[in-house]
Amino acid sequence: MTIRLAMLGDSIGAGRGASRRSETAGARLAHRLRDEGATVTTRVFAVPGARSSALADQAEHAAGWRPSVAVIIIGTNDLLHHTHAGRAAHQLADAVRRLRETGAEVVVAPAPDLSALPDTPAGLAPVLRAASMLLRDTQIIAARAAGAHIADGDHRTAEAFAADRALFCADRFHPSSAGYAVIADALYPAVTTALAARRHRAGRPDATQGVRQPQRAASLG
């Protein structure tokens, strides 16, 4: 059976900033799953600039494709446009529930820490960090309650991006190809956990049978 991997959310889900399509987060995830022996097809429903309010339409389109696993990367634009954290989290949870209605497992990578951006003024960093953490925490609670798996729960990607400016592309905002490698590493354990849950729910082996399970689910900033 073919694994159908859907990417939803904003410009990170869409891969903006990567030098090649093969270096986006979705493509890297598919490549790693194929290396483990799975057959994978990927579709991108993510839209650059999307806020959580756009997830309803994305989830509806993705639902028609009936993905095995849907990865949602969202939060940056909600932070930039000062979306209320509770409202954004509610919209995310609704999208998770819609996708799960189709039988998909859902992986959510919550909001990044905008204070890690290279051009963040030192005086503004604490405010951005606090707003980012509030949205992340609210998203995680809502997404888990809706049945999602959480990627980058320990927020290690934010630490990596803050420490290495090469993880940003030339616009100093979106990830570079190297940055997408870090993001894919954070997503992969949660994706494999989601695939194992789908296999268990189906009560039979499928194309994910050969995918090795990580020791623990990591987590995306």
Short mmCIF file of C-alpha atoms in Angstrom, two decimals:
data_model
loop_
_atom_site.label_atom_id
_atom_site.label_comp_id
_atom_site.label_asym_id
_atom_site.label_seq_id
_atom_site.Cartn_x
_atom_site.Cartn_y
_atom_site.Cartn_z
CA MET A 1 0.00 0.00 0.00
CA THR A 2 1.23 3.48 -0.86
CA ILE A 3 1.72 6.03 1.91
CA ARG A 4 -0.02 9.27 0.99
CA LEU A 5 1.79 12.14 2.68
CA ALA A 6 -0.01 15.51 2.69
CA MET A 7 1.71 18.76 3.64
CA LEU A 8 -0.52 21.54 4.96
CA GLY A 9 0.04 24.94 6.51
CA ASP A 10 2.17 27.90 5.50
CA SER A 11 5.34 28.62 3.53
CA ILE A 12 7.37 26.08 5.51
CA GLY A 13 4.93 23.33 4.57
CA ALA A 14 5.16 24.58 0.99
CA GLY A 15 8.97 24.62 1.05
CA ARG A 16 9.69 28.29 0.35
CA GLY A 17 13.41 29.04 0.67
CA ALA A 18 14.66 25.60 -0.34
CA SER A 19 17.03 25.62 -3.32
CA ARG A 20 15.33 22.62 -4.90
CA ARG A 21 11.95 20.96 -4.53
CA SER A 22 13.76 17.79 -3.46
CA GLU A 23 15.13 19.68 -0.43
CA THR A 24 11.78 20.73 1.08
CA ALA A 25 10.52 19.16 4.30
CA GLY A 26 7.90 17.06 2.49
CA ALA A 27 10.33 15.77 -0.10
CA ARG A 28 12.91 14.92 2.56
CA LEU A 29 10.33 13.02 4.60
CA ALA A 30 9.21 11.06 1.56
CA HIS A 31 12.83 10.23 0.69
CA ARG A 32 13.53 8.92 4.19
CA LEU A 33 10.41 6.78 4.17
CA ARG A 34 11.38 5.34 0.77
CA ASP A 35 14.83 4.54 2.14
CA GLU A 36 13.04 2.42 4.75
CA GLY A 37 11.26 0.49 2.01
CA ALA A 38 7.94 2.34 1.83
CA THR A 39 6.17 3.49 -1.33
CA VAL A 40 5.30 7.17 -0.90
CA THR A 41 3.42 9.81 -2.83
CA THR A 42 3.32 13.41 -1.61
CA ARG A 43 0.95 16.31 -2.21
CA VAL A 44 1.39 19.87 -0.98
CA PHE A 45 -1.73 21.73 0.15
CA ALA A 46 0.22 24.33 2.15
CA VAL A 47 0.07 27.94 0.96
CA PRO A 48 2.73 30.59 1.67
CA GLY A 49 1.35 33.30 3.92
CA ALA A 50 -1.42 31.08 5.31
CA ARG A 51 -2.74 31.61 8.81
CA SER A 52 -4.67 29.05 10.82
CA SER A 53 -7.90 30.44 9.37
CA ALA A 54 -6.84 28.95 6.00
CA LEU A 55 -6.55 25.41 7.38
CA ALA A 56 -10.24 24.62 6.93
CA ASP A 57 -9.99 24.94 3.14
CA GLN A 58 -6.66 23.12 3.03
CA ALA A 59 -7.99 20.27 5.15
CA GLU A 60 -11.09 19.97 2.99
CA HIS A 61 -9.00 19.70 -0.18
CA ALA A 62 -6.61 17.25 1.46
CA ALA A 63 -9.51 15.16 2.77
CA GLY A 64 -10.60 14.48 -0.80
CA TRP A 65 -7.19 12.96 -1.48
CA ARG A 66 -7.51 10.75 1.61
CA PRO A 67 -3.94 11.00 2.96
CA SER A 68 -2.36 8.36 5.17
CA VAL A 69 -0.57 11.07 7.16
CA ALA A 70 -1.10 14.82 7.05
CA VAL A 71 1.61 17.13 8.35
CA ILE A 72 0.46 20.61 9.40
CA ILE A 73 3.09 23.32 9.87
CA ILE A 74 1.41 26.53 11.02
CA GLY A 75 1.78 29.53 13.30
CA THR A 76 4.27 32.00 11.84
CA ASN A 77 1.70 34.18 10.10
CA ASP A 78 -0.67 34.02 13.05
CA LEU A 79 2.14 35.52 15.13
CA LEU A 80 2.92 38.17 12.52
CA HIS A 81 -0.74 39.20 12.30
CA HIS A 82 -1.37 38.98 16.06
CA THR A 83 -4.04 36.29 15.79
CA HIS A 84 -5.50 35.41 19.18
CA ALA A 85 -3.78 32.21 20.33
CA GLY A 86 -7.02 30.54 21.37
CA ARG A 87 -8.68 31.28 18.03
CA ALA A 88 -5.69 29.98 16.04
CA ALA A 89 -5.54 26.82 18.14
CA HIS A 90 -9.27 26.20 17.70
CA GLN A 91 -8.91 26.52 13.91
CA LEU A 92 -5.99 24.10 13.98
CA ALA A 93 -7.95 21.57 16.05
CA ASP A 94 -10.88 21.76 13.63
CA ALA A 95 -8.52 20.94 10.74
CA VAL A 96 -7.05 18.01 12.66
CA ARG A 97 -10.50 16.60 13.33
CA ARG A 98 -11.54 16.99 9.68
CA LEU A 99 -8.47 15.09 8.48
CA ARG A 100 -8.96 12.36 11.07
CA GLU A 101 -12.51 11.88 9.83
CA THR A 102 -10.96 10.57 6.60
CA GLY A 103 -8.84 8.04 8.50
CA ALA A 104 -5.63 10.08 8.30
CA GLU A 105 -3.16 10.38 11.13
CA VAL A 106 -2.12 14.00 11.67
CA VAL A 107 1.25 15.43 12.71
CA VAL A 108 1.31 19.06 13.89
CA ALA A 109 4.43 21.19 13.96
CA PRO A 110 3.42 24.22 16.04
CA ALA A 111 4.51 27.83 15.80
CA PRO A 112 8.22 28.67 15.62
CA ASP A 113 10.01 31.00 17.99
CA LEU A 114 10.20 34.24 16.01
CA SER A 115 12.84 35.59 18.38
CA ALA A 116 15.27 33.22 16.63
CA LEU A 117 15.08 35.25 13.39
CA PRO A 118 18.47 36.79 12.52
CA ASP A 119 17.27 40.40 12.38
CA THR A 120 15.24 40.43 15.59
CA PRO A 121 16.15 43.51 17.70
CA ALA A 122 17.46 42.45 21.10
CA GLY A 123 14.83 44.51 22.91
CA LEU A 124 12.00 42.84 20.98
CA ALA A 125 13.22 39.27 21.43
CA PRO A 126 11.59 38.62 24.85
CA VAL A 127 8.20 39.83 23.56
CA LEU A 128 8.40 37.65 20.44
CA ARG A 129 9.54 34.66 22.46
CA ALA A 130 6.67 35.02 24.91
CA ALA A 131 4.08 35.36 22.14
CA SER A 132 5.57 32.40 20.27
CA MET A 133 5.55 30.19 23.35
CA LEU A 134 1.96 31.12 24.20
CA LEU A 135 0.78 30.17 20.71
CA ARG A 136 2.85 26.97 20.68
CA ASP A 137 1.55 25.80 24.04
CA THR A 138 -2.05 26.57 23.11
CA GLN A 139 -1.68 24.81 19.75
CA ILE A 140 -0.14 21.71 21.34
CA ILE A 141 -2.96 21.34 23.86
CA ALA A 142 -5.67 21.79 21.22
CA ALA A 143 -4.01 19.57 18.60
CA ARG A 144 -3.42 16.72 21.05
CA ALA A 145 -7.02 16.92 22.24
CA ALA A 146 -8.11 16.58 18.59
CA GLY A 147 -5.96 13.48 18.15
CA ALA A 148 -2.79 14.85 16.54
CA HIS A 149 0.81 13.76 17.05
CA ILE A 150 3.10 16.67 17.99
CA ALA A 151 6.44 17.25 16.27
CA ASP A 152 9.21 19.32 17.84
CA GLY A 153 7.57 19.35 21.23
CA ASP A 154 10.96 19.95 22.86
CA HIS A 155 11.55 22.97 20.60
CA ARG A 156 15.03 21.92 19.55
CA THR A 157 14.65 23.35 16.07
CA ALA A 158 14.41 26.87 17.51
CA GLU A 159 17.70 26.31 19.31
CA ALA A 160 19.30 25.07 16.09
CA PHE A 161 18.06 28.02 14.04
CA ALA A 162 19.11 30.54 16.69
CA ALA A 163 22.62 29.07 16.72
CA ASP A 164 23.21 28.74 12.96
CA ARG A 165 22.26 31.51 10.52
CA ALA A 166 23.06 29.19 7.61
CA LEU A 167 19.73 27.50 8.33
CA PHE A 168 18.00 30.58 6.92
CA CYS A 169 17.82 31.35 3.20
CA ALA A 170 18.86 34.67 1.64
CA ASP A 171 15.72 36.48 2.84
CA ARG A 172 16.79 35.74 6.46
CA PHE A 173 13.27 34.63 7.25
CA HIS A 174 12.48 31.32 5.55
CA PRO A 175 14.56 28.16 6.05
CA SER A 176 17.34 27.31 3.64
CA SER A 177 17.79 23.82 2.25
CA ALA A 178 19.96 23.11 5.30
CA GLY A 179 17.19 24.46 7.51
CA TYR A 180 14.67 22.13 5.93
CA ALA A 181 16.97 19.20 6.74
CA VAL A 182 16.73 20.19 10.42
CA ILE A 183 12.95 20.54 10.15
CA ALA A 184 12.58 17.15 8.44
CA ASP A 185 14.70 15.55 11.18
CA ALA A 186 12.29 17.00 13.77
CA LEU A 187 9.21 15.84 11.86
CA TYR A 188 10.34 12.33 10.98
CA PRO A 189 9.94 10.61 14.39
CA ALA A 190 6.39 11.93 14.76
CA VAL A 191 5.55 10.88 11.19
CA THR A 192 6.77 7.32 11.78
CA THR A 193 4.85 7.19 15.06
CA ALA A 194 1.75 8.36 13.19
CA LEU A 195 2.21 5.67 10.55
CA ALA A 196 2.58 3.01 13.22
CA ALA A 197 -0.65 4.23 14.85
CA ARG A 198 -2.42 4.04 11.51
CA ARG A 199 -1.19 0.49 10.97
CA HIS A 200 -2.30 -0.51 14.45
CA ARG A 201 -5.71 1.10 13.93
CA ALA A 202 -6.15 -0.76 10.66
CA GLY A 203 -5.27 -4.01 12.42
CA ARG A 204 -3.06 -5.22 9.59
CA PRO A 205 0.42 -4.63 8.13
CA ASP A 206 0.77 -2.06 5.37
CA ALA A 207 3.46 -0.24 3.43
CA THR A 208 4.87 1.25 6.64
CA GLN A 209 5.77 -2.19 7.98
CA GLY A 210 9.44 -1.79 7.13
CA VAL A 211 9.78 1.71 8.54
CA ARG A 212 11.99 1.60 11.63
CA GLN A 213 10.55 3.35 14.67
CA PRO A 214 12.75 5.93 16.46
CA GLN A 215 13.50 5.47 20.12
CA ARG A 216 11.28 8.44 20.97
CA ALA A 217 9.19 10.94 19.07
CA ALA A 218 11.03 14.18 18.57
CA SER A 219 9.26 17.22 17.82
CA LEU A 220 9.22 21.91 15.01
CA GLY A 221 9.90 25.37 15.89
#
